[in-house]
mmCIF file of C-alpha atoms and ligand atoms in Angstrom:
data_model
loop_
_atom_site.group_PDB
_atom_site.id
_atom_site.type_symbol
_atom_site.label_atom_id
_atom_site.label_comp_id
_atom_site.label_asym_id
_atom_site.label_seq_id
_atom_site.Cartn_x
_atom_site.Cartn_y
_atom_site.Cartn_z
ATOM 1 C CA UNK A 131 -12.550 -19.763 -6.554
ATOM 2 C CA UNK A 132 -8.725 -20.125 -6.049
ATOM 3 C CA UNK A 133 -7.707 -16.905 -7.799
ATOM 4 C CA UNK A 134 -10.118 -14.760 -5.739
ATOM 5 C CA UNK A 135 -9.005 -16.361 -2.501
ATOM 6 C CA UNK A 136 -5.287 -16.089 -3.290
ATOM 7 C CA UNK A 137 -5.887 -12.373 -4.223
ATOM 8 C CA UNK A 138 -7.830 -11.667 -1.013
ATOM 9 C CA UNK A 139 -5.140 -13.275 1.059
ATOM 10 C CA UNK A 140 -2.385 -11.224 -0.659
ATOM 11 C CA UNK A 141 -4.562 -8.125 -0.174
ATOM 12 C CA UNK A 142 -4.656 -8.824 3.544
ATOM 13 C CA UNK A 143 -0.902 -9.116 3.524
ATOM 14 C CA UNK A 144 -0.212 -6.277 1.080
ATOM 15 C CA UNK A 145 3.436 -5.529 0.812
ATOM 16 C CA UNK A 146 4.480 -8.828 2.687
ATOM 17 C CA UNK A 147 6.106 -11.699 1.051
ATOM 18 C CA UNK A 148 3.991 -14.838 1.276
ATOM 19 C CA UNK A 149 5.591 -18.160 0.237
ATOM 20 C CA UNK A 150 4.042 -20.629 -2.248
ATOM 21 C CA UNK A 151 4.186 -23.161 0.482
ATOM 22 C CA UNK A 152 2.020 -20.966 2.803
ATOM 23 C CA UNK A 153 -0.575 -20.452 0.021
ATOM 24 C CA UNK A 154 -0.688 -24.048 -0.879
ATOM 25 C CA UNK A 155 -1.182 -25.101 2.723
ATOM 26 C CA UNK A 156 -3.786 -22.487 3.245
ATOM 27 C CA UNK A 157 -5.883 -23.308 0.303
ATOM 28 C CA UNK A 158 -5.196 -27.134 0.235
ATOM 29 C CA UNK A 159 -3.888 -27.103 -3.332
ATOM 30 C CA UNK A 160 -0.523 -27.783 -5.053
ATOM 31 C CA UNK A 161 2.152 -25.118 -5.396
ATOM 32 C CA UNK A 162 1.652 -25.479 -9.147
ATOM 33 C CA UNK A 163 -2.087 -24.547 -8.772
ATOM 34 C CA UNK A 164 -0.971 -21.400 -6.776
ATOM 35 C CA UNK A 165 1.599 -20.512 -9.411
ATOM 36 C CA UNK A 166 -0.974 -20.822 -12.227
ATOM 37 C CA UNK A 167 -3.449 -18.670 -10.122
ATOM 38 C CA UNK A 168 -0.828 -15.983 -9.525
ATOM 39 C CA UNK A 169 -0.129 -15.882 -13.274
ATOM 40 C CA UNK A 170 -3.694 -15.338 -14.111
ATOM 41 C CA UNK A 171 -3.874 -12.553 -11.497
ATOM 42 C CA UNK A 172 -0.773 -10.899 -12.926
ATOM 43 C CA UNK A 173 -2.376 -11.096 -16.429
ATOM 44 C CA UNK A 174 -5.377 -9.369 -15.173
ATOM 45 C CA UNK A 175 -3.206 -6.508 -14.046
ATOM 46 C CA UNK A 176 -2.554 -7.187 -10.375
ATOM 47 C CA UNK A 177 0.995 -6.203 -9.483
ATOM 48 C CA UNK A 178 2.232 -9.446 -7.846
ATOM 49 C CA UNK A 179 5.917 -10.074 -7.909
ATOM 50 C CA UNK A 180 7.434 -13.541 -7.729
ATOM 51 C CA UNK A 181 10.536 -13.511 -5.727
ATOM 52 C CA UNK A 182 12.626 -16.590 -6.501
ATOM 53 C CA UNK A 183 13.035 -18.978 -3.611
ATOM 54 C CA UNK A 184 11.016 -16.652 -1.432
ATOM 55 C CA UNK A 185 7.393 -16.073 -2.449
ATOM 56 C CA UNK A 186 4.879 -13.701 -3.760
ATOM 57 C CA UNK A 187 4.260 -10.059 -2.993
ATOM 58 C CA UNK A 188 1.326 -7.833 -3.783
ATOM 59 C CA UNK A 189 2.872 -4.445 -4.336
ATOM 60 C CA UNK A 190 1.461 -1.375 -2.488
ATOM 61 C CA UNK A 191 0.886 0.308 -5.768
ATOM 62 C CA UNK A 192 -1.209 -2.542 -7.287
ATOM 63 C CA UNK A 193 -4.663 -1.260 -8.183
ATOM 64 C CA UNK A 194 -6.560 -4.188 -9.491
ATOM 65 C CA UNK A 195 -10.175 -4.604 -8.598
ATOM 66 C CA UNK A 196 -10.870 -7.373 -6.060
ATOM 67 C CA UNK A 197 -14.450 -8.293 -5.177
ATOM 68 C CA UNK A 198 -13.384 -10.123 -2.044
ATOM 69 C CA UNK A 199 -11.289 -7.097 -0.823
ATOM 70 C CA UNK A 200 -14.263 -4.690 -1.493
ATOM 71 C CA UNK A 201 -16.661 -6.993 0.242
ATOM 72 C CA UNK A 202 -14.502 -7.425 3.251
ATOM 73 C CA UNK A 203 -14.422 -3.667 3.655
ATOM 74 C CA UNK A 204 -18.082 -3.124 3.345
ATOM 75 C CA UNK A 205 -20.103 -2.245 6.347
ATOM 76 C CA UNK A 206 -23.315 -1.889 4.503
ATOM 77 C CA UNK A 207 -26.559 -3.852 4.777
ATOM 78 C CA UNK A 208 -27.742 -3.480 1.234
ATOM 79 C CA UNK A 209 -25.387 -1.403 -1.082
ATOM 80 C CA UNK A 210 -22.688 -3.569 -2.816
ATOM 81 C CA UNK A 211 -24.596 -6.702 -2.054
ATOM 82 C CA UNK A 212 -24.286 -8.268 -4.452
ATOM 83 C CA UNK A 213 -21.429 -6.737 -6.447
ATOM 84 C CA UNK A 214 -20.800 -7.493 -10.142
ATOM 85 C CA UNK A 215 -17.302 -6.642 -11.424
ATOM 86 C CA UNK A 216 -16.521 -6.675 -15.127
ATOM 87 C CA UNK A 217 -13.273 -6.028 -17.076
ATOM 88 C CA UNK A 218 -15.112 -3.933 -19.687
ATOM 89 C CA UNK A 219 -18.573 -2.680 -20.214
ATOM 90 C CA UNK A 220 -19.997 0.026 -22.563
ATOM 91 C CA UNK A 221 -21.390 1.904 -19.525
ATOM 92 C CA UNK A 222 -22.129 0.489 -16.026
ATOM 93 C CA UNK A 223 -25.335 2.556 -15.999
ATOM 94 C CA UNK A 224 -26.598 1.274 -19.315
ATOM 95 C CA UNK A 225 -25.679 -2.331 -18.305
ATOM 96 C CA UNK A 226 -27.546 -2.039 -14.976
ATOM 97 C CA UNK A 227 -30.495 -0.342 -16.515
ATOM 98 C CA UNK A 228 -30.866 -3.165 -18.968
ATOM 99 C CA UNK A 229 -31.155 -5.794 -16.231
ATOM 100 C CA UNK A 230 -34.577 -6.793 -14.951
ATOM 101 C CA UNK A 231 -34.609 -4.148 -12.300
ATOM 102 C CA UNK A 232 -37.881 -5.120 -10.679
ATOM 103 C CA UNK A 233 -36.305 -8.498 -9.973
ATOM 104 C CA UNK A 234 -33.129 -7.008 -8.388
ATOM 105 C CA UNK A 235 -32.800 -5.933 -4.779
ATOM 106 C CA UNK A 236 -31.878 -2.345 -3.778
ATOM 107 C CA UNK A 237 -28.128 -1.988 -3.520
ATOM 108 C CA UNK A 238 -27.296 -4.189 -6.430
ATOM 109 C CA UNK A 239 -24.002 -2.737 -7.741
ATOM 110 C CA UNK A 240 -22.109 -2.977 -11.053
ATOM 111 C CA UNK A 241 -18.446 -1.971 -11.427
ATOM 112 C CA UNK A 242 -16.275 -2.034 -14.475
ATOM 113 C CA UNK A 243 -12.407 -1.651 -14.966
ATOM 114 C CA UNK A 244 -13.155 0.105 -18.134
ATOM 115 C CA UNK A 245 -16.056 1.663 -19.957
ATOM 116 C CA UNK A 246 -16.068 1.958 -23.731
ATOM 117 C CA UNK A 247 -19.052 4.511 -23.855
ATOM 118 C CA UNK A 248 -19.118 5.985 -20.401
ATOM 119 C CA UNK A 249 -21.918 8.507 -20.275
ATOM 120 C CA UNK A 250 -22.216 11.834 -18.428
ATOM 121 C CA UNK A 251 -25.124 14.226 -17.959
ATOM 122 C CA UNK A 252 -26.744 16.119 -20.905
ATOM 123 C CA UNK A 253 -25.653 13.567 -23.315
ATOM 124 C CA UNK A 254 -21.875 14.043 -22.738
ATOM 125 C CA UNK A 255 -19.351 11.232 -22.601
ATOM 126 C CA UNK A 256 -17.361 10.300 -19.507
ATOM 127 C CA UNK A 257 -13.709 9.283 -20.438
ATOM 128 C CA UNK A 258 -13.219 5.906 -18.594
ATOM 129 C CA UNK A 259 -9.681 4.522 -19.302
ATOM 130 C CA UNK A 260 -9.075 0.984 -18.239
ATOM 131 C CA UNK A 261 -7.836 0.692 -14.686
ATOM 132 C CA UNK A 262 -7.484 4.505 -14.298
ATOM 133 C CA UNK A 263 -10.765 5.175 -12.574
ATOM 134 C CA UNK A 264 -13.718 3.840 -10.650
ATOM 135 C CA UNK A 265 -16.838 3.302 -12.711
ATOM 136 C CA UNK A 266 -19.638 2.013 -10.621
ATOM 137 C CA UNK A 267 -23.437 2.090 -10.673
ATOM 138 C CA UNK A 268 -25.843 1.335 -7.779
ATOM 139 C CA UNK A 269 -29.505 0.388 -7.945
ATOM 140 C CA UNK A 270 -31.697 2.280 -5.478
ATOM 141 C CA UNK A 271 -35.439 2.005 -4.970
ATOM 142 C CA UNK A 272 -36.478 5.090 -3.055
ATOM 143 C CA UNK A 273 -39.956 6.249 -2.399
ATOM 144 C CA UNK A 274 -39.544 9.653 -3.878
ATOM 145 C CA UNK A 275 -41.345 11.886 -6.364
ATOM 146 C CA UNK A 276 -39.666 12.273 -9.776
ATOM 147 C CA UNK A 277 -39.104 16.025 -9.142
ATOM 148 C CA UNK A 278 -36.941 15.236 -6.168
ATOM 149 C CA UNK A 279 -34.671 12.850 -8.009
ATOM 150 C CA UNK A 280 -31.616 15.099 -7.853
ATOM 151 C CA UNK A 281 -31.699 14.726 -4.002
ATOM 152 C CA UNK A 282 -30.094 11.307 -4.753
ATOM 153 C CA UNK A 283 -27.292 12.980 -6.754
ATOM 154 C CA UNK A 284 -26.861 15.112 -3.673
ATOM 155 C CA UNK A 285 -26.621 11.972 -1.378
ATOM 156 C CA UNK A 286 -24.084 10.470 -3.804
ATOM 157 C CA UNK A 287 -22.051 13.791 -3.957
ATOM 158 C CA UNK A 288 -21.833 13.949 -0.134
ATOM 159 C CA UNK A 289 -20.856 10.280 0.086
ATOM 160 C CA UNK A 290 -18.078 10.671 -2.556
ATOM 161 C CA UNK A 291 -16.574 13.723 -0.788
ATOM 162 C CA UNK A 292 -16.583 11.816 2.581
ATOM 163 C CA UNK A 293 -14.935 8.763 1.021
ATOM 164 C CA UNK A 294 -12.334 10.724 -0.854
ATOM 165 C CA UNK A 295 -11.503 12.608 2.368
ATOM 166 C CA UNK A 296 -11.274 9.397 4.501
ATOM 167 C CA UNK A 297 -9.420 7.109 2.040
ATOM 168 C CA UNK A 298 -7.245 9.638 0.198
ATOM 169 C CA UNK A 299 -6.996 12.510 2.619
ATOM 170 C CA UNK A 300 -8.179 15.243 0.241
ATOM 171 C CA UNK A 301 -10.960 17.637 0.650
ATOM 172 C CA UNK A 302 -13.230 18.102 -2.377
ATOM 173 C CA UNK A 303 -15.977 20.515 -3.226
ATOM 174 C CA UNK A 304 -19.214 20.185 -5.221
ATOM 175 C CA UNK A 305 -20.155 22.066 -8.344
ATOM 176 C CA UNK A 306 -23.992 21.820 -8.437
ATOM 177 C CA UNK A 307 -25.358 19.430 -8.903
ATOM 178 C CA UNK A 308 -23.305 16.397 -9.809
ATOM 179 C CA UNK A 309 -19.576 17.237 -10.186
ATOM 180 C CA UNK A 310 -17.028 16.810 -7.441
ATOM 181 C CA UNK A 311 -14.079 19.226 -7.863
ATOM 182 C CA UNK A 312 -10.569 19.512 -6.421
ATOM 183 C CA UNK A 313 -8.301 22.478 -7.060
ATOM 184 C CA UNK A 314 -10.518 23.770 -9.789
ATOM 185 C CA UNK A 315 -10.663 20.453 -11.776
ATOM 186 C CA UNK A 316 -13.223 17.667 -11.996
ATOM 187 C CA UNK A 317 -12.425 14.541 -9.979
ATOM 188 C CA UNK A 318 -15.754 12.852 -10.202
ATOM 189 C CA UNK A 319 -19.103 12.948 -11.953
ATOM 190 C CA UNK A 320 -22.453 11.522 -10.950
ATOM 191 C CA UNK A 321 -25.217 10.456 -13.409
ATOM 192 C CA UNK A 322 -28.545 9.610 -11.666
ATOM 193 C CA UNK A 323 -31.058 7.903 -13.895
ATOM 194 C CA UNK A 324 -34.696 6.977 -12.943
ATOM 195 C CA UNK A 325 -37.177 4.523 -14.284
ATOM 196 C CA UNK A 326 -40.685 5.895 -13.832
ATOM 197 C CA UNK A 327 -43.943 4.090 -13.905
ATOM 198 C CA UNK A 328 -45.996 6.010 -16.456
ATOM 199 C CA UNK A 329 -49.262 4.775 -14.931
ATOM 200 C CA UNK A 330 -48.544 5.767 -11.376
ATOM 201 C CA UNK A 331 -46.183 8.721 -12.081
ATOM 202 C CA UNK A 332 -43.933 7.145 -9.497
ATOM 203 C CA UNK A 333 -40.170 6.446 -9.419
ATOM 204 C CA UNK A 334 -39.732 2.767 -9.741
ATOM 205 C CA UNK A 335 -36.012 2.523 -9.520
ATOM 206 C CA UNK A 336 -32.935 4.747 -9.815
ATOM 207 C CA UNK A 337 -29.521 3.973 -11.106
ATOM 208 C CA UNK A 338 -26.879 6.096 -9.485
ATOM 209 C CA UNK A 339 -23.602 6.025 -11.563
ATOM 210 C CA UNK A 340 -20.361 7.326 -10.062
ATOM 211 C CA UNK A 341 -17.175 7.877 -12.021
ATOM 212 C CA UNK A 342 -14.033 8.877 -10.158
ATOM 213 C CA UNK A 343 -10.717 9.531 -11.794
ATOM 214 C CA UNK A 344 -8.041 7.679 -9.816
ATOM 215 C CA UNK A 345 -4.980 7.334 -12.102
ATOM 216 C CA UNK A 346 -3.811 8.582 -15.521
ATOM 217 C CA UNK A 347 -6.221 11.161 -16.988
ATOM 218 C CA UNK A 348 -7.544 10.761 -20.559
ATOM 219 C CA UNK A 349 -5.752 13.099 -22.996
ATOM 220 C CA UNK A 350 -9.133 14.594 -24.127
ATOM 221 C CA UNK A 351 -9.864 15.966 -20.549
ATOM 222 C CA UNK A 352 -6.410 16.496 -19.132
ATOM 223 C CA UNK A 353 -6.894 20.296 -18.768
ATOM 224 C CA UNK A 354 -10.122 20.083 -16.867
ATOM 225 C CA UNK A 355 -10.023 16.852 -15.019
ATOM 226 C CA UNK A 356 -8.116 15.859 -11.737
ATOM 227 C CA UNK A 357 -7.269 12.455 -10.314
ATOM 228 C CA UNK A 358 -6.406 10.889 -6.949
ATOM 229 C CA UNK A 359 -2.893 10.112 -8.332
ATOM 230 C CA UNK A 360 -2.348 13.581 -9.604
ATOM 231 C CA UNK A 361 -3.577 15.127 -6.420
ATOM 232 C CA UNK A 362 -1.851 12.794 -3.878
ATOM 233 C CA UNK A 363 0.734 10.657 -5.679
ATOM 234 C CA UNK A 364 -1.068 7.671 -4.370
ATOM 235 C CA UNK A 365 -1.976 4.542 -6.371
ATOM 236 C CA UNK A 366 -3.600 1.376 -5.156
ATOM 237 C CA UNK A 367 -6.696 2.909 -3.502
ATOM 238 C CA UNK A 368 -9.380 1.803 -5.848
ATOM 239 C CA UNK A 369 -10.851 -1.062 -3.702
ATOM 240 C CA UNK A 370 -10.766 0.908 -0.551
ATOM 241 C CA UNK A 371 -12.310 3.858 -2.174
ATOM 242 C CA UNK A 372 -15.146 1.759 -3.800
ATOM 243 C CA UNK A 373 -15.999 0.208 -0.494
ATOM 244 C CA UNK A 374 -16.057 3.539 1.376
ATOM 245 C CA UNK A 375 -18.159 5.166 -1.289
ATOM 246 C CA UNK A 376 -20.759 2.380 -0.896
ATOM 247 C CA UNK A 377 -20.403 2.553 2.911
ATOM 248 C CA UNK A 378 -20.965 6.373 2.954
ATOM 249 C CA UNK A 379 -23.640 6.285 0.295
ATOM 250 C CA UNK A 380 -25.693 3.844 2.335
ATOM 251 C CA UNK A 381 -25.477 5.980 5.442
ATOM 252 C CA UNK A 382 -26.275 9.263 3.686
ATOM 253 C CA UNK A 383 -29.067 7.606 1.674
ATOM 254 C CA UNK A 384 -30.686 5.995 4.739
ATOM 255 C CA UNK A 385 -30.314 9.297 6.602
ATOM 256 C CA UNK A 386 -32.005 11.169 3.753
ATOM 257 C CA UNK A 387 -34.817 8.747 2.921
ATOM 258 C CA UNK A 388 -35.471 6.931 6.193
ATOM 259 C CA UNK A 389 -34.295 8.532 9.221
ATOM 260 C CA UNK A 390 -35.767 12.045 8.580
ATOM 261 C CA UNK A 391 -32.260 13.585 8.802
ATOM 262 C CA UNK A 392 -32.715 15.406 5.362
ATOM 263 C CA UNK A 393 -31.542 18.746 6.790
ATOM 264 C CA UNK A 394 -28.289 17.399 8.005
ATOM 265 C CA UNK A 395 -27.438 15.947 4.648
ATOM 266 C CA UNK A 396 -28.577 19.106 2.818
ATOM 267 C CA UNK A 397 -26.461 21.092 5.307
ATOM 268 C CA UNK A 398 -23.356 18.915 4.608
ATOM 269 C CA UNK A 399 -23.931 19.246 0.765
ATOM 270 C CA UNK A 400 -24.273 23.071 1.086
ATOM 271 C CA UNK A 401 -21.009 23.304 3.118
ATOM 272 C CA UNK A 402 -19.222 21.645 0.167
ATOM 273 C CA UNK A 403 -20.984 23.665 -2.483
ATOM 274 C CA UNK A 404 -18.674 25.763 -4.534
ATOM 275 C CA UNK A 405 -19.444 29.260 -5.756
ATOM 276 C CA UNK A 406 -21.797 30.353 -2.978
ATOM 277 C CA UNK A 407 -22.218 34.008 -2.987
ATOM 278 C CA UNK A 408 -20.495 34.244 -6.475
ATOM 279 C CA UNK A 409 -21.917 35.346 -9.629
ATOM 280 C CA UNK A 410 -21.922 32.486 -12.289
ATOM 281 C CA UNK A 411 -23.562 31.641 -15.562
ATOM 282 C CA UNK A 412 -26.338 29.157 -15.314
ATOM 283 C CA UNK A 413 -27.159 27.144 -18.448
ATOM 284 C CA UNK A 414 -30.608 25.496 -18.682
ATOM 285 C CA UNK A 415 -31.811 23.475 -21.667
ATOM 286 C CA UNK A 416 -33.127 26.641 -23.579
ATOM 287 C CA UNK A 417 -31.372 29.535 -21.954
ATOM 288 C CA UNK A 418 -28.267 30.880 -20.278
ATOM 289 C CA UNK A 419 -28.118 33.689 -17.684
ATOM 290 C CA UNK A 420 -26.060 35.260 -15.021
ATOM 291 C CA UNK A 421 -27.112 34.676 -11.230
ATOM 292 C CA UNK A 422 -25.586 34.602 -7.849
ATOM 293 C CA UNK A 423 -25.525 31.216 -6.060
ATOM 294 C CA UNK A 424 -27.273 31.081 -2.719
ATOM 295 C CA UNK A 425 -27.492 27.261 -1.958
ATOM 296 C CA UNK A 426 -29.811 24.361 -2.526
ATOM 297 C CA UNK A 427 -33.396 23.720 -1.376
ATOM 298 C CA UNK A 428 -34.904 20.524 -0.001
ATOM 299 C CA UNK A 429 -35.671 19.249 -3.518
ATOM 300 C CA UNK A 430 -32.114 19.662 -4.644
ATOM 301 C CA UNK A 431 -32.828 22.671 -6.774
ATOM 302 C CA UNK A 432 -30.243 25.460 -6.865
ATOM 303 C CA UNK A 433 -31.346 28.534 -5.166
ATOM 304 C CA UNK A 434 -30.125 31.771 -6.967
ATOM 305 C CA UNK A 435 -30.677 35.537 -7.102
ATOM 306 C CA UNK A 436 -30.852 37.221 -10.469
ATOM 307 C CA UNK A 437 -29.081 40.648 -11.074
ATOM 308 C CA UNK A 438 -32.551 42.422 -10.698
ATOM 309 C CA UNK A 439 -32.870 41.016 -7.222
ATOM 310 C CA UNK A 440 -35.395 38.413 -8.134
ATOM 311 C CA UNK A 441 -35.033 35.006 -6.518
ATOM 312 C CA UNK A 442 -34.801 31.839 -8.749
ATOM 313 C CA UNK A 443 -34.703 28.132 -8.552
ATOM 314 C CA UNK A 444 -32.664 26.015 -11.038
ATOM 315 C CA UNK A 445 -34.210 22.491 -11.223
ATOM 316 C CA UNK A 446 -32.105 21.129 -14.046
ATOM 317 C CA UNK A 447 -29.155 22.686 -15.763
ATOM 318 C CA UNK A 448 -25.589 23.499 -14.717
ATOM 319 C CA UNK A 449 -23.127 26.041 -13.588
ATOM 320 C CA UNK A 450 -20.812 26.924 -16.442
ATOM 321 C CA UNK A 451 -17.218 27.694 -15.626
HETATM 322 C C1 BTN B 13 -21.035 13.611 -15.579
HETATM 323 O O1 BTN B 13 -19.951 14.029 -15.491
HETATM 324 O O2 BTN B 13 -21.849 14.276 -16.222
HETATM 325 C C2 BTN B 13 -21.498 12.352 -15.031
HETATM 326 C C3 BTN B 13 -20.463 11.233 -15.217
HETATM 327 C C4 BTN B 13 -20.949 9.958 -14.654
HETATM 328 C C5 BTN B 13 -19.964 8.862 -14.922
HETATM 329 C C6 BTN B 13 -20.362 7.444 -14.346
HETATM 330 S S1 BTN B 13 -19.058 6.234 -14.485
HETATM 331 C C7 BTN B 13 -20.191 5.070 -13.986
HETATM 332 C C8 BTN B 13 -21.573 5.380 -14.559
HETATM 333 N N1 BTN B 13 -21.668 4.822 -15.968
HETATM 334 C C9 BTN B 13 -21.750 5.781 -16.949
HETATM 335 O O3 BTN B 13 -21.810 5.519 -18.126
HETATM 336 N N2 BTN B 13 -21.798 6.951 -16.299
HETATM 337 C C10 BTN B 13 -21.601 6.902 -14.917
#
């Protein structure tokens, strides 16, 4: 499709001026067809300026999603292949879960520019302003027991931390189990949802949803959320960051599930774990209590020690700050 091709070419030449003539020659269409494609891309929010008598330039700050650009940056075998990009969805997790998952291959990925009902853990909402974040869900089909499902959240957390460090140059930490923090504020949340075969008591498929704040922060969470823009002053990184999250997630996931390198992944997660050795409040479904954080075990459970010296394991719940 012409629009996708033009966008991908401008992406490859980001910041440079490309003439209408060059584009029309490259894609074998008229300059008018190029002009029309550029207009559609501009309407979709891509910051392309038309310079009279000279050409078109995709600005460094342009942050529009581009399937071609993401795909070009992928080094994966499975994740992000294929990739669906939507302008708006209620929730990428809900959308993906409603597809016929048994027919889809592992790695199937859904991304939205905006979510109207972004979901978080424990029934919370995840503020998902249009074009101001990354909202993506990946389908995994691991051979793991239901009680170990949070290990996939751990894989995703390690992948996001690595990707944010490589693409944006910032070091983030993890608030067990699913929140990525930077300077005391939440940059990213992860929602891992499994479909289980009741008959076999086996995990059939898992949807890992990742939400990263990249731009302007929603008013409702401005005191507790961080964003890439706020932390680094950089815009225009969404495509690169999406590709790197998928690249890293595949590596970590394969390490964890296939190549018997669980300990390494858990060690990397533990290094990033916030509050180690600190006394915090733990909230489980039916109770809250104070405990000191020790680390995580191989199932992803939080290891703690209670004030009376007793050791504890938190399977599901959260650290309250
Ligand atoms: C949390 O903070 O508790 C988890 C937030 C997870 C948000 C992501 S955005 C993509 C995917 N779709 C959703 O509705 N939620 C996840």
